[in-house]
XYZ file of C-alpha atoms in Angstrom:
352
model
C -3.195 43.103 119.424
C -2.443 44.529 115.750
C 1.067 45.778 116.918
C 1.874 41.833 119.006
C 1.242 40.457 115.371
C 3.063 42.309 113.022
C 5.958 41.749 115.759
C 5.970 38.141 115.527
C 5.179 38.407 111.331
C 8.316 40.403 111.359
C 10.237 37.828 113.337
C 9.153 34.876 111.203
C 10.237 36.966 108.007
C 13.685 37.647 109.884
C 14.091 33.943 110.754
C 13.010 32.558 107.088
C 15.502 34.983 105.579
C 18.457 33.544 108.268
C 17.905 30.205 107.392
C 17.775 30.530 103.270
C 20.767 32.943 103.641
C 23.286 29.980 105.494
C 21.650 27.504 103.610
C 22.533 29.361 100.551
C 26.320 30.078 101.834
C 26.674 26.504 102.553
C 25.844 25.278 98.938
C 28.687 28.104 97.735
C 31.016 26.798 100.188
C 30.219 22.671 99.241
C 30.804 24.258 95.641
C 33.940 25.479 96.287
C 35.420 22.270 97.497
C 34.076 20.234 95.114
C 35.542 22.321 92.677
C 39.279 22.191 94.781
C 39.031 18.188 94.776
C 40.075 16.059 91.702
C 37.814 13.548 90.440
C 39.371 10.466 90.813
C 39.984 8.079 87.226
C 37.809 5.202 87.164
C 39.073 1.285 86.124
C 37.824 -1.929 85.629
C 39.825 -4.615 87.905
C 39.765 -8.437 87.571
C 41.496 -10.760 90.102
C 44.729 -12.842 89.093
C 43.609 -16.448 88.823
C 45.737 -19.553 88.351
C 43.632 -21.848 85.527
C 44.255 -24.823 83.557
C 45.890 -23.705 80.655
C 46.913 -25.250 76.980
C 48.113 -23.830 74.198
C 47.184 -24.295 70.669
C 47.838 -22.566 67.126
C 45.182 -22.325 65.119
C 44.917 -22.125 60.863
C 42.806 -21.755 57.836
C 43.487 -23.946 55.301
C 41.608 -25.502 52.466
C 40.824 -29.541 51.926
C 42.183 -30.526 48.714
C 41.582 -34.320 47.478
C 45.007 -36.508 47.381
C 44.244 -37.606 44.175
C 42.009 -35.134 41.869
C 42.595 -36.550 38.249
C 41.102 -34.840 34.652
C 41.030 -38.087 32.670
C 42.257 -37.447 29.119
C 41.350 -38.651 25.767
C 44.329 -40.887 24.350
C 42.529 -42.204 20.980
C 40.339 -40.246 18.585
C 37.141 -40.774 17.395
C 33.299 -40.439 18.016
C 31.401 -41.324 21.489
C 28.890 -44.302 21.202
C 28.834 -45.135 24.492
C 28.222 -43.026 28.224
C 28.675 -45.263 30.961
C 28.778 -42.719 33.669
C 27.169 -39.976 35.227
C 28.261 -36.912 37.205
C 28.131 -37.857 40.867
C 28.671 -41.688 40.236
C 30.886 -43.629 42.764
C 34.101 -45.224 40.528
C 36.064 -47.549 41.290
C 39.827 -47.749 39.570
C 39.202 -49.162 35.532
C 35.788 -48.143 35.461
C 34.617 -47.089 31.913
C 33.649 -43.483 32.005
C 32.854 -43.633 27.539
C 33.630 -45.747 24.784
C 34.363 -43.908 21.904
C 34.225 -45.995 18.423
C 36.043 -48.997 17.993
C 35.205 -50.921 15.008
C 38.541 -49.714 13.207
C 40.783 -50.300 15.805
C 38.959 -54.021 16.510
C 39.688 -54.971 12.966
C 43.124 -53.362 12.846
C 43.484 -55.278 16.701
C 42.296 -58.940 15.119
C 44.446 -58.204 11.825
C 47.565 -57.852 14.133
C 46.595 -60.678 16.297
C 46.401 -62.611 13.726
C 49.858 -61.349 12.241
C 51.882 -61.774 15.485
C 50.495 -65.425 16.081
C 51.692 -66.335 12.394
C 54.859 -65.271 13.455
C 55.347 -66.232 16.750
C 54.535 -69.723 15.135
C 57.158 -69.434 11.945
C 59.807 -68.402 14.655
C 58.920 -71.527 16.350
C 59.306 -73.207 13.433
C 62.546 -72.387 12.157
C 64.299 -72.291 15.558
C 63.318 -76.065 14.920
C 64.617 -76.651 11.563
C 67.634 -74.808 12.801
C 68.357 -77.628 15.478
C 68.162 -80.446 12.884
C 70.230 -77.996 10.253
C 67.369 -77.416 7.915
C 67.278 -73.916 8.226
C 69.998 -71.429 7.870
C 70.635 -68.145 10.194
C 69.436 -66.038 7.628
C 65.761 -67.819 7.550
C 66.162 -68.054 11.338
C 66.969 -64.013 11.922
C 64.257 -63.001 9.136
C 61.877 -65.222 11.494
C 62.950 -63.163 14.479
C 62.733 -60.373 13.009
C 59.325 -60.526 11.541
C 57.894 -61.395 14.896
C 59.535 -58.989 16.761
C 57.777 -56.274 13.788
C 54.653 -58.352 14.474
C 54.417 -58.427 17.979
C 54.978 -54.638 18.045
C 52.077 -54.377 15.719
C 49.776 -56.481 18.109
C 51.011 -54.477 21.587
C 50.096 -50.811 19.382
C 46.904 -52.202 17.945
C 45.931 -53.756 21.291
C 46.614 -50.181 23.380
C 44.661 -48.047 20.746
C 41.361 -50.664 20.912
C 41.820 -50.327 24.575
C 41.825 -46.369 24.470
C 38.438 -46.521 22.592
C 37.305 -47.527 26.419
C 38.105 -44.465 28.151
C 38.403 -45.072 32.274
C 39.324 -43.703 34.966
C 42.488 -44.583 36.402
C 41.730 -44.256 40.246
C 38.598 -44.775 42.577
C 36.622 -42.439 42.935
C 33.577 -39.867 42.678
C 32.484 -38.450 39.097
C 32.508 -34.632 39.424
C 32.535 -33.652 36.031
C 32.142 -34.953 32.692
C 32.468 -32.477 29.453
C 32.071 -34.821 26.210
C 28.341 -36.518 25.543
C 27.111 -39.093 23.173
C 28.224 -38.119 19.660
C 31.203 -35.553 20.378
C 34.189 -36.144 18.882
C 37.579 -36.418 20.986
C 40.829 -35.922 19.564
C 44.386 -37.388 22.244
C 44.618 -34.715 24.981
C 40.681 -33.821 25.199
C 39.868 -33.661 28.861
C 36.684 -35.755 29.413
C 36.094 -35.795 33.119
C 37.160 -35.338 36.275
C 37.704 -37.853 39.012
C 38.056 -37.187 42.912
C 39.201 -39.573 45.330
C 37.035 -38.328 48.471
C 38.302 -40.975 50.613
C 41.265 -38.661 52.194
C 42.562 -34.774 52.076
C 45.238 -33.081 53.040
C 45.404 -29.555 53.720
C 47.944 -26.613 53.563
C 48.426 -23.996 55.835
C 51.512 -21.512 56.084
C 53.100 -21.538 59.611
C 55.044 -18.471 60.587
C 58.869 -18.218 62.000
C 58.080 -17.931 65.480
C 55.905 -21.117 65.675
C 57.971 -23.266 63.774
C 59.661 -25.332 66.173
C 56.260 -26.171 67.783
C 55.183 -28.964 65.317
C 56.590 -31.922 63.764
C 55.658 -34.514 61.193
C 54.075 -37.082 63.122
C 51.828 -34.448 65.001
C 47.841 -34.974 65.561
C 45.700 -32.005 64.912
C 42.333 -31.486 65.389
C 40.338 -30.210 62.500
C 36.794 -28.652 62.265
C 34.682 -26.646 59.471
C 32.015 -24.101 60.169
C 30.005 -26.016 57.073
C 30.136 -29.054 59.934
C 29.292 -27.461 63.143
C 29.811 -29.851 66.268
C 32.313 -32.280 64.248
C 35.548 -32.605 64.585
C 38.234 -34.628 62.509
C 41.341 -36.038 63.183
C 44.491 -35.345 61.226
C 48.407 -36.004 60.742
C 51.145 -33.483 60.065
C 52.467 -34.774 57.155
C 55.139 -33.232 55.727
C 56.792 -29.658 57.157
C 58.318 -27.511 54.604
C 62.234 -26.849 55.765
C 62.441 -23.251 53.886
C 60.624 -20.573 54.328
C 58.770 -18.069 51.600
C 59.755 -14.428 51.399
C 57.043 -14.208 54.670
C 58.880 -16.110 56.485
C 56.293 -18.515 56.773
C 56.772 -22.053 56.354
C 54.272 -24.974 54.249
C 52.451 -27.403 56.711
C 50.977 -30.293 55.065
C 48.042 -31.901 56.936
C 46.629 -35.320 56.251
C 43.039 -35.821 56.886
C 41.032 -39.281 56.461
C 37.500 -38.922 55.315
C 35.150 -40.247 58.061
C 32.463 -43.460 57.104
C 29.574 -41.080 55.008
C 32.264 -38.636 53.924
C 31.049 -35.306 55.280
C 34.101 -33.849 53.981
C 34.386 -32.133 50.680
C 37.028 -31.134 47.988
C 37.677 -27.377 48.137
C 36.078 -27.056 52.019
C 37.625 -24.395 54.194
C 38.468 -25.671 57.539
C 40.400 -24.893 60.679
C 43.307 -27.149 61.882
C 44.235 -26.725 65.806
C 47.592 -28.256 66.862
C 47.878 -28.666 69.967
C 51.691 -27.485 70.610
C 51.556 -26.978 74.663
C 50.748 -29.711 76.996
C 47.833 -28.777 79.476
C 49.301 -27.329 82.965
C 48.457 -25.289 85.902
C 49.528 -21.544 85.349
C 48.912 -17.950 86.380
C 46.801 -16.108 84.191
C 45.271 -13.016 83.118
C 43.435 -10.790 80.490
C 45.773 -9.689 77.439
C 43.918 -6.696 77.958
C 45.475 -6.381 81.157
C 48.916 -5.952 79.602
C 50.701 -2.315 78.964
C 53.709 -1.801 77.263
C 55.263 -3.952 74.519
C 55.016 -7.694 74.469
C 58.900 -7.688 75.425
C 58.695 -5.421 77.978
C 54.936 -6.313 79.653
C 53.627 -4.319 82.587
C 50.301 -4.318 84.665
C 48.571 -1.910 86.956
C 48.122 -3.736 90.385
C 45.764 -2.379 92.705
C 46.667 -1.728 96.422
C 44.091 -0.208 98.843
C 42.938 2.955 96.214
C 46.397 3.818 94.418
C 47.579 1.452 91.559
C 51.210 0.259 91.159
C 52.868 -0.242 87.692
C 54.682 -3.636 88.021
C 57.048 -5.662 85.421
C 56.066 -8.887 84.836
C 57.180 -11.730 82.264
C 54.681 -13.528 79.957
C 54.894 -17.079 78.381
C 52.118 -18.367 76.431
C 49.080 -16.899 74.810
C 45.584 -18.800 74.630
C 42.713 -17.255 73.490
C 41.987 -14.396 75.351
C 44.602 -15.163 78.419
C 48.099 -14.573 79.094
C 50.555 -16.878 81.325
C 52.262 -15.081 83.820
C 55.591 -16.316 84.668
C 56.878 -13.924 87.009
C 55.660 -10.797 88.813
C 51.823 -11.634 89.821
C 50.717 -14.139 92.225
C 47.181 -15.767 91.980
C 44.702 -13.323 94.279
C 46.168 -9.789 93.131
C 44.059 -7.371 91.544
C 44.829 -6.057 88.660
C 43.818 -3.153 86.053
C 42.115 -4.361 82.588
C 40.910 -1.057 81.376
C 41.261 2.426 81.550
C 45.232 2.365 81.908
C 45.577 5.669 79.519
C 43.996 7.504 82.339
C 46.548 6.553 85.332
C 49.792 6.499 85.806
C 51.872 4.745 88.726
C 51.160 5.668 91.912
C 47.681 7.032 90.964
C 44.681 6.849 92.746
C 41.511 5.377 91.024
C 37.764 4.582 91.574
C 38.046 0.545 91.110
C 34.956 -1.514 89.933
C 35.195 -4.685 89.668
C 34.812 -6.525 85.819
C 32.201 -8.493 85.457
């Protein structure tokens, strides 16, 4: 009985060992061939689509008020009068201060008076002249002293009128640097006036997008400050010489909406819209290898890739147009080309 168990011990041992011993010498083996195969590079693949596509250039530029005017001092004297305040709406002629005007009135009446006087002796002796009771002596000293007169009156009148200082366009009160009792001399700046009721806006267009705008054109326009609101605007002008960027001045002009969101000095982004909307092939820029004269893609077929030519057209966003080489359907390579050449065969997953 001892000796019938240790036998079949013994064979259990034997058959254990067997088993761990191929099992073992099939791990080496799997080992050995994984180490004789190549991984295989891995890619991301998208499908060639055919989309509606439109074109459009997109710029910075800054909103700068059509008229922005520093209103000057033309008279000297003290300020008696402030009629308006920082953020007041103006309209053209309104009086911004009044700076002391007693002199000038009196010096204003004085030559009134004066040119009247003379205006009348002209009168006067142009009449005894007709009946030959004057002679052209008195008559030219007549003209003369009304012409010195009236000269006297215009000067007098302009420097009472400069004692009102205004401003000479409608308009928003930004700024205003003299107060009650300063003195201003001709050439002090007193304040500054913006029109708010229109911008315009320049951007710099380069060379190679030149020819895709002219004055006339509508552009959309939009600020980050304004999210959700867009604005209508007008190529104005187009500069026909470039800077030493080759880059050529756009002028935009931009009506200020009913509550005037817009503001002087706002950055905002003008779109022109320089490619009418169409049906065309498209895919990822990312897609793209080579240069963007010589543009190649990786198309897959079955588990090798194929490194095709294909000619571009328009860029939008993110997206290419395709004019030649790719047909809507194909699948193409959009990352991981630096691992693969043509001909190469890949692990494909599809972008998502």
């Amino acid at each position: 009985m001892k000796t019938r168990t240790f036998l079949w011990t013994g064979l259990i041992i034997f058959i254990v060992a067997i088993v761990g011993l191929l099992v073992r010498n099939r791990l080496i083996q799997e080992r050995k061939i994984a180490q004789n195969v190549p991984l295989l590079p891995t890619v991301s693949t998208t499908m060639v689509q055919k989309k509606s596509l439109q074109e459009t250039l997109s710029l910075v530029g800054t909103l700068e008020a059509v008229q922005d005017v520093v209103v000057v001092s033309e008279t000297s004297g003290r300020v008696v009068a402030v009629r308006a305040e920082v953020g007041d709406k103006l309209v053209g002629g309104s009086e911004i201060v009044r700076v002391d005007d007693e002199l000038k009135l009196a010096s204003f009446r004085t030559a009134e008076v004066n040119f009247e006087k003379a205006k009348k002796d002209l009168t006067r002796y142009e009449n005894l002249y007709a009946s030959k009771a004057a002679t052209d002596a008195e008559v030219e000293a007549a003209r003369l002293n009304f012409k010195a007169a009236e000269a006297q009156f215009l000067t007098a009148r302009r420097q009472y009128q400069d004692a009102r200082i205004k401003s000479p366009i409608p308009g928003i009160l930004t700024s205003r640097s003299v107060d009650l009792g300063d003195m201003v001399q001709p050439g002090t700046a007193v304040a500054n006036v913006v029109d708010i009721s229109s911008f315009k806006a320049i951007v710099n267009l380069a060379e190679k997008d030149i020819n895709k705008v002219k004055v006339g054109d509508r552009v959309n326009v939009t600020s980050d400050l304004l999210p959700g609101q867009d604005f209508s605007g007008k190529v104005l002008n187009l500069s026909v010489k470039g800077d030493e960027a080759h880059s050529y001045r756009v002028e935009i002009s931009i009506p200020n909406p009913k509550g005037s969101p817009l503001k002087a000095q706002m950055f905002c982004r003008i779109t022109f819209p320089v490619l009418v909307k169409r049906e065309s092939v498209v895919i990822p820029r990312e897609a793209l290898t080579g240069s963007r004269k010589d543009p190649q893609v990786f198309v897959l077929r079955g588990d090798r890739v194929t490194l095709l030519a294909i000619t571009v057209g328009a860029e939008v966003e993110t997206d290419v147009e395709v004019l030649k080489g790719l047909n809507p359907g194909e699948t193409i390579v959009v990352s991981g080309q630096q691992n693969i050449g043509d001909g190469a065969r890949v692990t494909a997953v599809p972008l998502r």
